[in-house]
CSV table of C-alpha atoms and ligand atoms in Angstrom, one decimal:
chain,number,residue,atom,x,y,z
A,1,MET,CA,5.6,-12.7,-32.5
A,2,PRO,CA,7.8,-14.7,-34.7
A,3,LYS,CA,11.0,-13.1,-36.0
A,4,PRO,CA,10.4,-12.2,-39.7
A,5,HIS,CA,12.8,-13.9,-42.0
A,6,THR,CA,15.4,-11.5,-43.2
A,7,THR,CA,14.6,-11.7,-46.9
A,8,ALA,CA,10.9,-11.5,-46.2
A,9,ARG,CA,11.6,-8.5,-44.2
A,10,LYS,CA,13.4,-6.8,-47.0
A,11,MET,CA,10.7,-7.8,-49.5
A,12,THR,CA,8.0,-6.3,-47.4
A,13,HIS,CA,10.1,-3.4,-46.4
A,14,SER,CA,7.8,-0.7,-47.8
A,15,THR,CA,4.7,-1.9,-46.0
A,16,ALA,CA,5.9,-3.7,-42.8
A,17,PRO,CA,6.4,-1.5,-39.8
A,18,GLU,CA,10.0,-1.0,-39.0
A,19,ARG,CA,11.2,-3.2,-36.2
A,20,GLU,CA,12.0,-1.4,-33.0
A,21,ARG,CA,15.6,-1.0,-32.2
A,22,ALA,CA,15.9,-1.4,-28.4
A,23,TYR,CA,18.7,-0.3,-26.0
A,24,LEU,CA,18.6,-2.1,-22.7
A,25,VAL,CA,19.4,-0.4,-19.3
A,26,GLY,CA,19.7,-2.2,-15.9
A,27,VAL,CA,20.9,-1.4,-12.4
A,28,GLN,CA,22.9,-3.9,-10.4
A,29,ARG,CA,22.5,-3.1,-6.8
A,30,THR,CA,25.8,-3.2,-4.9
A,31,ASP,CA,24.1,-4.9,-1.9
A,32,ASP,CA,22.2,-7.4,-4.2
A,33,ARG,CA,21.3,-9.9,-1.6
A,34,ASP,CA,19.6,-12.3,-3.7
A,35,ARG,CA,22.5,-12.5,-5.9
A,36,TRP,CA,20.5,-12.1,-9.1
A,37,ARG,CA,23.3,-11.0,-11.3
A,38,GLY,CA,22.5,-7.9,-13.2
A,39,ASP,CA,23.9,-9.2,-16.5
A,40,ALA,CA,21.8,-12.4,-16.3
A,41,SER,CA,18.8,-10.2,-15.7
A,42,LEU,CA,19.7,-8.0,-18.6
A,43,GLU,CA,20.1,-11.1,-20.8
A,44,GLU,CA,16.7,-12.2,-19.9
A,45,LEU,CA,15.4,-8.7,-20.7
A,46,SER,CA,17.0,-9.1,-24.1
A,47,LEU,CA,15.1,-12.4,-24.7
A,48,LEU,CA,11.9,-10.6,-23.6
A,49,ALA,CA,12.6,-7.8,-26.1
A,50,GLU,CA,13.2,-10.3,-28.9
A,51,THR,CA,10.1,-12.2,-28.0
A,52,ALA,CA,8.2,-8.9,-28.3
A,53,GLY,CA,9.6,-8.3,-31.7
A,54,ALA,CA,12.4,-5.8,-31.1
A,55,ASP,CA,16.0,-6.0,-32.2
A,56,VAL,CA,18.5,-5.3,-29.3
A,57,VAL,CA,21.2,-2.9,-30.4
A,58,GLY,CA,23.0,-2.3,-27.1
A,59,ARG,CA,22.9,-2.6,-23.3
A,60,SER,CA,24.3,-0.9,-20.3
A,61,LEU,CA,24.4,-2.0,-16.7
A,62,GLN,CA,25.1,0.4,-13.9
A,63,ARG,CA,26.2,-0.5,-10.4
A,64,LEU,CA,24.4,1.6,-7.9
A,65,ASP,CA,23.5,1.4,-4.2
A,66,SER,CA,19.9,1.8,-5.3
A,67,PRO,CA,18.2,3.1,-8.4
A,68,ASN,CA,18.1,6.9,-8.6
A,69,PRO,CA,14.5,8.0,-7.5
A,70,ALA,CA,14.3,10.5,-10.3
A,71,THR,CA,16.0,9.0,-13.2
A,72,TYR,CA,16.5,5.3,-12.2
A,73,ILE,CA,20.1,5.5,-13.5
A,74,GLY,CA,22.7,8.2,-12.5
A,75,LYS,CA,22.7,11.5,-14.4
A,76,GLY,CA,26.1,10.8,-16.1
A,77,LYS,CA,25.0,7.4,-17.3
A,78,LEU,CA,21.8,9.0,-18.7
A,79,ASP,CA,23.8,11.6,-20.6
A,80,GLU,CA,25.9,8.9,-22.0
A,81,ILE,CA,23.0,7.0,-23.3
A,82,VAL,CA,21.4,10.2,-24.8
A,83,LYS,CA,24.6,10.8,-26.7
A,84,LEU,CA,24.8,7.2,-27.9
A,85,ARG,CA,21.7,7.7,-29.9
A,86,SER,CA,23.4,9.7,-32.6
A,87,ARG,CA,26.2,7.1,-32.9
A,88,SER,CA,26.3,4.4,-35.6
A,89,ALA,CA,24.2,1.3,-35.2
A,90,ASP,CA,27.3,-0.8,-34.8
A,91,ASP,CA,28.2,1.3,-31.8
A,92,GLY,CA,24.9,0.6,-30.0
A,93,GLY,CA,23.5,3.8,-31.4
A,94,GLY,CA,20.4,4.6,-33.4
A,95,TYR,CA,17.9,3.0,-31.0
A,96,THR,CA,14.3,3.7,-31.3
A,97,MET,CA,13.4,2.8,-27.7
A,98,VAL,CA,15.0,2.3,-24.4
A,99,LEU,CA,14.0,-0.6,-22.1
A,100,PHE,CA,14.6,-0.5,-18.4
A,101,ASP,CA,15.0,-3.7,-16.5
A,102,ASP,CA,12.9,-2.8,-13.5
A,103,GLU,CA,9.5,-1.3,-13.0
A,104,LEU,CA,9.9,2.5,-13.4
A,105,SER,CA,7.7,4.9,-11.4
A,106,PRO,CA,5.3,7.0,-13.5
A,107,SER,CA,7.5,10.0,-12.9
A,108,GLN,CA,10.8,8.3,-13.6
A,109,GLN,CA,9.3,7.1,-16.9
A,110,GLN,CA,8.2,10.6,-17.7
A,111,THR,CA,11.5,12.2,-16.9
A,112,LEU,CA,13.4,9.6,-18.9
A,113,GLU,CA,11.2,9.9,-21.9
A,114,LYS,CA,11.8,13.6,-21.9
A,115,ALA,CA,15.5,13.3,-21.5
A,116,LEU,CA,15.9,10.4,-24.1
A,117,ASP,CA,13.3,11.7,-26.5
A,118,VAL,CA,12.3,8.1,-27.5
A,119,LYS,CA,9.8,5.6,-26.3
A,120,VAL,CA,10.7,4.4,-22.8
A,121,LEU,CA,9.4,1.0,-21.6
A,122,ASP,CA,10.0,-0.9,-18.4
A,123,ARG,CA,10.2,-4.7,-17.8
A,124,THR,CA,6.7,-4.8,-16.6
A,125,ALA,CA,5.2,-3.1,-19.7
A,126,LEU,CA,7.2,-5.4,-21.9
A,127,ILE,CA,6.0,-8.5,-20.1
A,128,LEU,CA,2.5,-7.2,-20.2
A,129,ASP,CA,2.9,-6.6,-24.0
A,130,ILE,CA,4.1,-10.2,-24.6
A,131,PHE,CA,1.1,-11.5,-22.5
A,132,ALA,CA,-1.3,-9.4,-24.6
A,133,MET,CA,0.2,-10.8,-27.7
A,134,ARG,CA,0.0,-14.4,-26.6
A,135,ALA,CA,-3.3,-14.5,-24.8
A,136,ARG,CA,-5.6,-16.8,-26.8
A,137,THR,CA,-8.5,-17.5,-24.7
A,138,LYS,CA,-11.2,-15.1,-23.6
A,139,GLU,CA,-10.2,-15.5,-20.0
A,140,GLY,CA,-6.5,-14.9,-20.8
A,141,ARG,CA,-7.3,-11.7,-22.7
A,142,LEU,CA,-9.5,-10.4,-19.9
A,143,GLN,CA,-6.7,-11.0,-17.3
A,144,VAL,CA,-4.1,-9.2,-19.5
A,145,ASP,CA,-6.4,-6.4,-20.2
A,146,LEU,CA,-7.0,-5.9,-16.5
A,147,ALA,CA,-3.3,-6.0,-15.6
A,148,GLN,CA,-2.5,-3.5,-18.5
A,149,THR,CA,-5.2,-1.1,-17.4
A,150,GLU,CA,-4.1,-1.2,-13.8
A,151,TYR,CA,-0.5,-0.6,-14.9
A,152,LEU,CA,-1.7,2.3,-17.1
A,153,LEU,CA,-4.0,4.1,-14.6
A,154,PRO,CA,-1.3,5.8,-12.5
A,155,ARG,CA,0.6,6.6,-15.7
A,156,LEU,CA,-2.2,8.3,-17.6
A,157,LYS,CA,-1.2,11.5,-16.0
A,158,GLY,CA,2.0,11.6,-17.9
A,159,GLN,CA,0.4,11.9,-21.2
A,160,TRP,CA,-1.5,14.9,-20.3
A,161,SER,CA,0.8,16.6,-17.9
A,162,HIS,CA,1.6,19.6,-20.2
A,163,LEU,CA,-2.1,20.4,-20.3
A,164,GLU,CA,-2.4,20.0,-16.5
A,165,ARG,CA,0.4,22.4,-16.0
A,166,LEU,CA,-1.3,24.9,-18.2
A,167,SER,CA,-4.5,24.7,-16.3
A,168,GLY,CA,-2.6,24.9,-12.9
A,169,ALA,CA,-1.2,28.2,-13.9
A,170,SER,CA,-4.5,29.7,-14.8
A,171,GLY,CA,-5.8,30.7,-11.4
A,172,ALA,CA,-6.1,30.2,-7.7
A,173,PRO,CA,-7.8,27.0,-6.4
A,174,GLY,CA,-11.5,27.2,-6.9
A,175,ALA,CA,-11.3,30.0,-9.5
A,176,ILE,CA,-13.0,29.6,-12.8
A,177,GLY,CA,-10.6,28.1,-15.3
A,178,VAL,CA,-8.7,25.9,-12.8
A,179,ARG,CA,-10.1,22.9,-14.3
A,180,GLY,CA,-8.6,23.3,-17.7
A,181,PRO,CA,-9.4,21.1,-20.6
A,182,GLY,CA,-6.3,19.0,-19.9
A,183,GLU,CA,-7.4,18.3,-16.3
A,184,THR,CA,-10.8,17.2,-17.4
A,185,GLN,CA,-9.3,14.9,-19.9
A,186,ILE,CA,-7.1,13.2,-17.3
A,187,GLU,CA,-10.1,12.9,-15.0
A,188,THR,CA,-12.2,11.4,-17.8
A,189,ASP,CA,-9.3,9.0,-18.7
A,190,ARG,CA,-8.9,7.9,-15.2
A,191,ARG,CA,-12.6,7.5,-14.7
A,192,LEU,CA,-12.9,5.4,-17.8
A,193,ALA,CA,-9.9,3.3,-16.8
A,194,ARG,CA,-11.5,2.7,-13.4
A,195,ASN,CA,-14.8,1.8,-14.8
A,196,LYS,CA,-13.0,-0.6,-17.2
A,197,ILE,CA,-11.1,-2.2,-14.2
A,198,THR,CA,-14.5,-2.7,-12.3
A,199,HIS,CA,-16.1,-4.2,-15.4
A,200,LEU,CA,-13.1,-6.5,-16.2
A,201,LYS,CA,-13.1,-7.7,-12.6
A,202,LYS,CA,-16.7,-8.7,-12.8
A,203,GLN,CA,-16.2,-10.6,-16.0
A,204,ILE,CA,-13.2,-12.4,-14.5
A,205,GLU,CA,-15.3,-13.2,-11.5
A,206,GLU,CA,-17.9,-14.9,-13.9
A,207,VAL,CA,-15.2,-17.0,-15.5
A,208,ARG,CA,-13.9,-17.9,-12.1
A,209,LYS,CA,-17.3,-19.2,-11.0
A,210,GLN,CA,-17.5,-21.2,-14.2
A,211,ARG,CA,-14.1,-22.7,-13.5
A,212,SER,CA,-15.0,-23.7,-10.0
A,213,LEU,CA,-18.1,-25.5,-11.4
A,214,TYR,CA,-15.8,-27.5,-13.7
A,215,ARG,CA,-13.5,-28.1,-10.7
A,216,ARG,CA,-16.3,-29.5,-8.6
A,217,ARG,CA,-17.3,-31.7,-11.4
A,218,ARG,CA,-13.8,-33.0,-11.6
A,219,GLU,CA,-13.7,-33.6,-8.0
A,220,ARG,CA,-16.7,-35.8,-8.2
A,221,GLU,CA,-15.0,-37.8,-10.9
A,222,GLY,CA,-12.2,-38.2,-8.4
A,223,ILE,CA,-9.4,-37.8,-11.0
A,224,PRO,CA,-6.4,-36.2,-9.4
A,225,VAL,CA,-4.9,-33.1,-10.9
A,226,VAL,CA,-1.2,-32.8,-11.6
A,227,ALA,CA,0.0,-29.3,-12.5
A,228,LEU,CA,3.2,-28.4,-14.4
A,229,VAL,CA,5.0,-25.4,-12.9
A,230,GLY,CA,8.3,-23.8,-13.6
A,231,TYR,CA,10.3,-20.9,-15.0
A,232,THR,CA,9.4,-19.8,-18.5
A,233,ASN,CA,11.0,-21.9,-21.2
A,234,ALA,CA,11.9,-24.7,-18.8
A,235,GLY,CA,10.1,-27.2,-21.0
A,236,LYS,CA,6.7,-27.6,-19.3
A,237,SER,CA,4.7,-27.7,-22.5
A,238,THR,CA,7.3,-30.2,-24.1
A,239,LEU,CA,6.8,-32.5,-21.1
A,240,MET,CA,3.0,-32.1,-21.4
A,241,ARG,CA,3.3,-33.1,-25.0
A,242,ALA,CA,5.5,-36.1,-24.2
A,243,LEU,CA,3.2,-37.4,-21.5
A,244,THR,CA,0.0,-36.9,-23.4
A,245,ARG,CA,1.3,-37.4,-26.9
A,246,ASP,CA,-0.8,-34.4,-27.9
A,247,THR,CA,0.9,-32.4,-30.6
A,248,ASP,CA,-1.6,-29.5,-30.1
A,249,VAL,CA,0.4,-28.4,-27.1
A,250,TYR,CA,2.2,-25.3,-28.0
A,251,VAL,CA,6.0,-25.4,-27.6
A,252,GLU,CA,8.4,-22.6,-28.6
A,253,ASN,CA,11.8,-21.4,-27.7
A,254,LYS,CA,10.4,-18.1,-26.6
A,255,LEU,CA,9.5,-16.7,-23.2
A,256,PHE,CA,5.8,-17.1,-22.2
A,257,ALA,CA,4.9,-19.5,-25.1
A,258,THR,CA,2.1,-20.8,-22.9
A,259,LEU,CA,-0.3,-18.4,-21.3
A,260,ASP,CA,-3.6,-20.1,-21.1
A,261,PRO,CA,-3.7,-23.2,-18.9
A,262,LEU,CA,-4.4,-26.4,-20.8
A,263,THR,CA,-5.6,-29.6,-19.2
A,264,ARG,CA,-5.5,-33.1,-20.6
A,265,ARG,CA,-6.3,-36.5,-19.3
A,266,VAL,CA,-3.5,-39.0,-19.2
A,267,TYR,CA,-3.0,-42.6,-18.1
A,268,LEU,CA,0.0,-42.9,-15.9
A,269,ASP,CA,-0.5,-46.7,-15.9
A,270,GLU,CA,-3.4,-49.0,-16.5
A,271,THR,CA,-5.2,-48.0,-13.3
A,272,HIS,CA,-4.1,-44.4,-12.8
A,273,PRO,CA,-5.8,-41.6,-14.8
A,274,ALA,CA,-4.8,-38.1,-14.0
A,275,LEU,CA,-5.5,-34.6,-15.3
A,276,LEU,CA,-2.3,-32.9,-16.4
A,277,THR,CA,-2.4,-29.1,-16.4
A,278,ASP,CA,0.1,-26.9,-18.2
A,279,THR,CA,0.4,-23.4,-16.8
A,280,VAL,CA,2.0,-20.0,-17.5
A,281,GLY,CA,5.7,-19.9,-16.7
A,282,PHE,CA,7.1,-17.8,-13.9
A,283,ILE,CA,9.8,-15.1,-14.3
A,284,GLN,CA,12.0,-13.0,-12.1
A,285,LYS,CA,10.3,-9.6,-11.3
A,286,LEU,CA,6.9,-10.9,-12.4
A,287,PRO,CA,4.7,-7.8,-12.4
A,288,THR,CA,2.4,-7.8,-9.4
A,289,GLN,CA,-0.5,-6.8,-11.5
A,290,LEU,CA,-0.1,-9.9,-13.5
A,291,VAL,CA,0.1,-12.2,-10.5
A,292,ALA,CA,-3.1,-10.7,-9.2
A,293,ALA,CA,-4.8,-10.8,-12.6
A,294,PHE,CA,-3.8,-14.4,-13.1
A,295,ARG,CA,-4.9,-15.5,-9.8
A,296,ALA,CA,-8.0,-17.0,-11.3
A,297,THR,CA,-5.9,-19.1,-13.7
A,298,LEU,CA,-3.4,-20.0,-11.1
A,299,GLU,CA,-6.3,-21.2,-8.9
A,300,GLU,CA,-6.0,-24.3,-11.0
A,301,LEU,CA,-2.8,-24.9,-9.1
A,302,THR,CA,-4.6,-24.7,-5.8
A,303,ASP,CA,-6.6,-27.6,-6.9
A,304,ALA,CA,-3.7,-29.7,-8.0
A,305,THR,CA,-2.9,-32.8,-5.8
A,306,LEU,CA,0.6,-32.7,-7.0
A,307,LEU,CA,2.9,-30.2,-8.6
A,308,LEU,CA,5.7,-31.1,-11.1
A,309,HIS,CA,8.3,-28.4,-10.9
A,310,VAL,CA,10.1,-28.4,-14.2
A,311,VAL,CA,13.7,-27.0,-14.1
A,312,ASP,CA,15.9,-26.3,-17.2
A,313,ILE,CA,19.1,-27.8,-15.6
A,314,THR,CA,21.2,-26.6,-18.5
A,315,HIS,CA,20.4,-22.9,-17.8
A,316,PRO,CA,23.3,-21.0,-16.2
A,317,ASP,CA,20.7,-19.5,-13.7
A,318,ALA,CA,18.8,-22.8,-13.0
A,319,ALA,CA,19.3,-22.5,-9.3
A,320,HIS,CA,18.1,-18.9,-9.2
A,321,GLN,CA,15.2,-19.7,-11.5
A,322,SER,CA,13.9,-22.5,-9.4
A,323,GLN,CA,14.2,-20.2,-6.3
A,324,THR,CA,12.0,-17.7,-8.1
A,325,VAL,CA,9.4,-20.4,-8.9
A,326,GLU,CA,9.5,-21.5,-5.2
A,327,ASN,CA,9.1,-17.8,-4.1
A,328,THR,CA,6.1,-17.3,-6.5
A,329,LEU,CA,4.5,-20.5,-5.2
A,330,ARG,CA,4.8,-19.3,-1.7
A,331,GLU,CA,3.2,-16.0,-2.6
A,332,LEU,CA,0.4,-17.9,-4.1
A,333,GLY,CA,0.0,-19.9,-0.9
A,334,LEU,CA,1.1,-23.2,-2.5
A,335,ALA,CA,4.3,-23.8,-0.8
A,336,GLY,CA,3.1,-26.9,1.1
A,337,LYS,CA,1.9,-28.8,-2.0
A,338,PRO,CA,3.5,-32.2,-2.7
A,339,THR,CA,6.0,-31.4,-5.4
A,340,ILE,CA,8.3,-33.5,-7.6
A,341,THR,CA,11.3,-31.6,-8.9
A,342,VAL,CA,11.9,-32.6,-12.6
A,343,LEU,CA,15.3,-31.7,-14.0
A,344,ASN,CA,14.8,-31.3,-17.7
A,345,LYS,CA,17.0,-31.0,-20.9
A,346,VAL,CA,19.6,-33.4,-19.6
A,347,ASP,CA,20.2,-34.4,-23.2
A,348,GLN,CA,22.2,-31.1,-23.4
A,349,ILE,CA,24.7,-32.0,-20.6
A,350,PRO,CA,28.1,-32.8,-22.2
A,351,ASP,CA,30.7,-35.1,-20.8
A,352,ALA,CA,34.3,-34.1,-20.1
A,353,ASP,CA,35.1,-34.2,-23.9
A,354,GLY,CA,32.1,-32.0,-24.8
A,355,ARG,CA,30.1,-34.9,-26.2
A,356,LEU,CA,26.4,-35.1,-25.6
A,357,PRO,CA,24.7,-38.2,-24.2
A,358,ARG,CA,22.9,-40.6,-26.4
A,359,SER,CA,20.6,-41.9,-23.6
A,360,LEU,CA,19.8,-41.2,-20.0
A,361,GLU,CA,21.9,-44.3,-18.9
A,362,GLU,CA,24.9,-42.9,-20.7
A,363,LEU,CA,24.4,-39.5,-19.0
A,364,GLN,CA,24.2,-41.1,-15.7
A,365,SER,CA,27.4,-43.0,-16.3
A,366,PHE,CA,29.4,-39.9,-16.5
A,367,GLN,CA,27.3,-37.6,-14.5
A,368,SER,CA,26.5,-39.5,-11.3
A,369,SER,CA,26.2,-36.5,-9.0
A,370,LEU,CA,23.5,-34.4,-10.8
A,371,THR,CA,20.9,-35.1,-8.2
A,372,GLU,CA,23.4,-35.1,-5.2
A,373,ASN,CA,21.7,-32.1,-3.6
A,374,LEU,CA,18.2,-33.1,-4.7
A,375,PRO,CA,17.9,-36.8,-4.1
A,376,ASP,CA,14.2,-36.8,-4.9
A,377,ALA,CA,14.5,-35.1,-8.2
A,378,VAL,CA,13.9,-36.9,-11.5
A,379,LEU,CA,16.2,-36.5,-14.5
A,380,ILE,CA,14.4,-36.3,-17.9
A,381,SER,CA,14.6,-35.0,-21.3
A,382,ALA,CA,11.2,-34.0,-22.3
A,383,ASP,CA,12.4,-33.5,-25.9
A,384,ARG,CA,13.8,-37.0,-26.2
A,385,ALA,CA,11.2,-38.6,-24.0
A,386,TRP,CA,14.0,-39.9,-21.6
A,387,GLY,CA,13.2,-40.7,-18.0
A,388,LEU,CA,9.4,-40.6,-18.5
A,389,ASP,CA,8.6,-44.1,-17.2
A,390,LEU,CA,10.3,-43.3,-13.9
A,391,LEU,CA,8.6,-40.0,-13.7
A,392,ARG,CA,5.2,-41.6,-14.3
A,393,GLN,CA,6.0,-44.1,-11.5
A,394,ARG,CA,7.0,-41.4,-9.1
A,395,ILE,CA,3.8,-39.4,-9.9
A,396,VAL,CA,1.7,-42.6,-9.2
A,397,GLN,CA,3.5,-43.1,-5.9
A,398,SER,CA,3.0,-39.5,-4.8
A,399,LEU,CA,-0.7,-39.6,-5.8
A,400,ASP,CA,-1.2,-42.9,-3.9
A,401,LEU,CA,0.4,-41.4,-0.9
A,402,ALA,CA,-1.8,-38.2,-1.2
A,403,ALA,CA,-4.9,-40.4,-1.5
A,404,VAL,CA,-4.3,-42.2,1.8
A,405,PRO,CA,-7.2,-41.0,4.1
A,406,VAL,CA,-6.0,-39.1,7.0
B,501,GTP,N1,17.3,-29.9,-25.7
B,501,GTP,C1,16.2,-29.9,-25.1
B,501,GTP,N2,15.3,-28.9,-25.4
B,501,GTP,C2,14.1,-28.9,-24.8
B,501,GTP,C3,13.7,-29.9,-23.9
B,501,GTP,N3,12.5,-29.6,-23.4
B,501,GTP,C4,12.1,-28.5,-24.0
B,501,GTP,N4,13.1,-28.0,-24.8
B,501,GTP,C5,13.0,-26.8,-25.6
B,501,GTP,O1,12.9,-25.7,-24.8
B,501,GTP,C6,12.1,-24.7,-25.4
B,501,GTP,C7,11.0,-24.3,-24.4
B,501,GTP,O2,10.1,-25.4,-24.3
B,501,GTP,P1,8.6,-25.2,-23.9
B,501,GTP,O3,8.0,-26.6,-23.6
B,501,GTP,O4,7.8,-24.3,-24.7
B,501,GTP,O5,8.8,-24.5,-22.5
B,501,GTP,P2,7.7,-23.9,-21.4
B,501,GTP,O6,8.2,-24.3,-20.1
B,501,GTP,O7,6.4,-24.5,-21.8
B,501,GTP,O8,7.8,-22.4,-21.7
B,501,GTP,P3,6.6,-21.2,-21.4
B,501,GTP,O9,5.4,-21.8,-22.0
B,501,GTP,O10,7.2,-20.1,-22.2
B,501,GTP,O11,6.6,-21.0,-20.0
B,501,GTP,C8,11.6,-25.2,-26.7
B,501,GTP,O12,12.5,-24.8,-27.7
B,501,GTP,C9,11.8,-26.7,-26.5
B,501,GTP,O13,12.0,-27.4,-27.7
B,501,GTP,C10,14.6,-31.0,-23.6
B,501,GTP,O14,14.4,-32.0,-22.9
B,501,GTP,N5,15.8,-31.0,-24.3
B,502,MG,MG1,4.6,-23.6,-22.3
């Protein structure tokens, strides 16, 4: 959701819903083996919150051996955050929701909501919300709907727990009245949710069959598929745009700008057509429900002859981000695919005096060691269309190699 312009916001103040004021909470594990720094993760949560249309008013990171099973953060920290709410907005107070940087268990969420007395959301729910907002195609919507329903199913209980407790107090097991109205409601809700899941899965299966028909047709045509993969906001869609010169490709400086895969035919040179596919970006702590729900879409990747792994080389966490992408690819069984690493946004790498390069050649004159550890990587600026000729050549080489009969 685009951020409303401040004046527009004022003008529509009386009718527009108030923007949520979000307070962010994360836990940094003391034994953090994968070195994902807690503050970087919170920073990402803040971008997610903004993308979802909330204003971030404050944040708190607690170092713990492991999250508290009951309240995720420690009791003292929780009290601190409760007190903060009555403080002034400048002081991080006045929040209308609290966002947690990990997936909370249903009972943690319930406990926290009670203690904080505001809406409590976790990273998973937030990502699901953004996906729901961004899904354009029927398939995308079905997949997000499935992921959301699966996320909600074990949490339905929370909403009705007060009724359930009442019914529990009303008699011995089996006695009349044990199944109070609340309990019935939970059961109904759960049954409806489960039915919905079954139904959605069937519909997704239909779409999947349709897709495999397209794929078979494509195979018959013998055009290789090149898929763009990478962390969210790395510049995949910008590269897709640059290579296809298609301005319909959606680019935005927000997380998960692209949700639905988009395929376009490109000519790499006179004799090499290819189908280029733009895909949903990956993110650290990607909800498992989403990976599962998007399997049908990500199957496009299974089909690809070649992957282009786009990395935003200017991001402070570039190394960690590309590790996350590689892990996700492994989870999807795609680790062995031929891959070209594409280091993007090199137009933003300053020289020693802080000046930005005016061309790729100029950049390479003062930054000769950028690909030292990745000799096969290709440097580009998708935005400025730098380095695309070499990239096309490298794609052709890889495709030719892949086409050699075994
Ligand atoms: N300076 C600079 N900015 C770039 C470059 N490539 C992309 N961007 C910007 O980075 C932001 C994200 O670009 P997208 O192409 O939407 O990124 P994406 O990987 O498709 O992101 P998702 O669809 O969210 O996964 C946009 O603001 C782009 O304008 C580049 O080479 N240089
Ligand atoms: Mg995109």
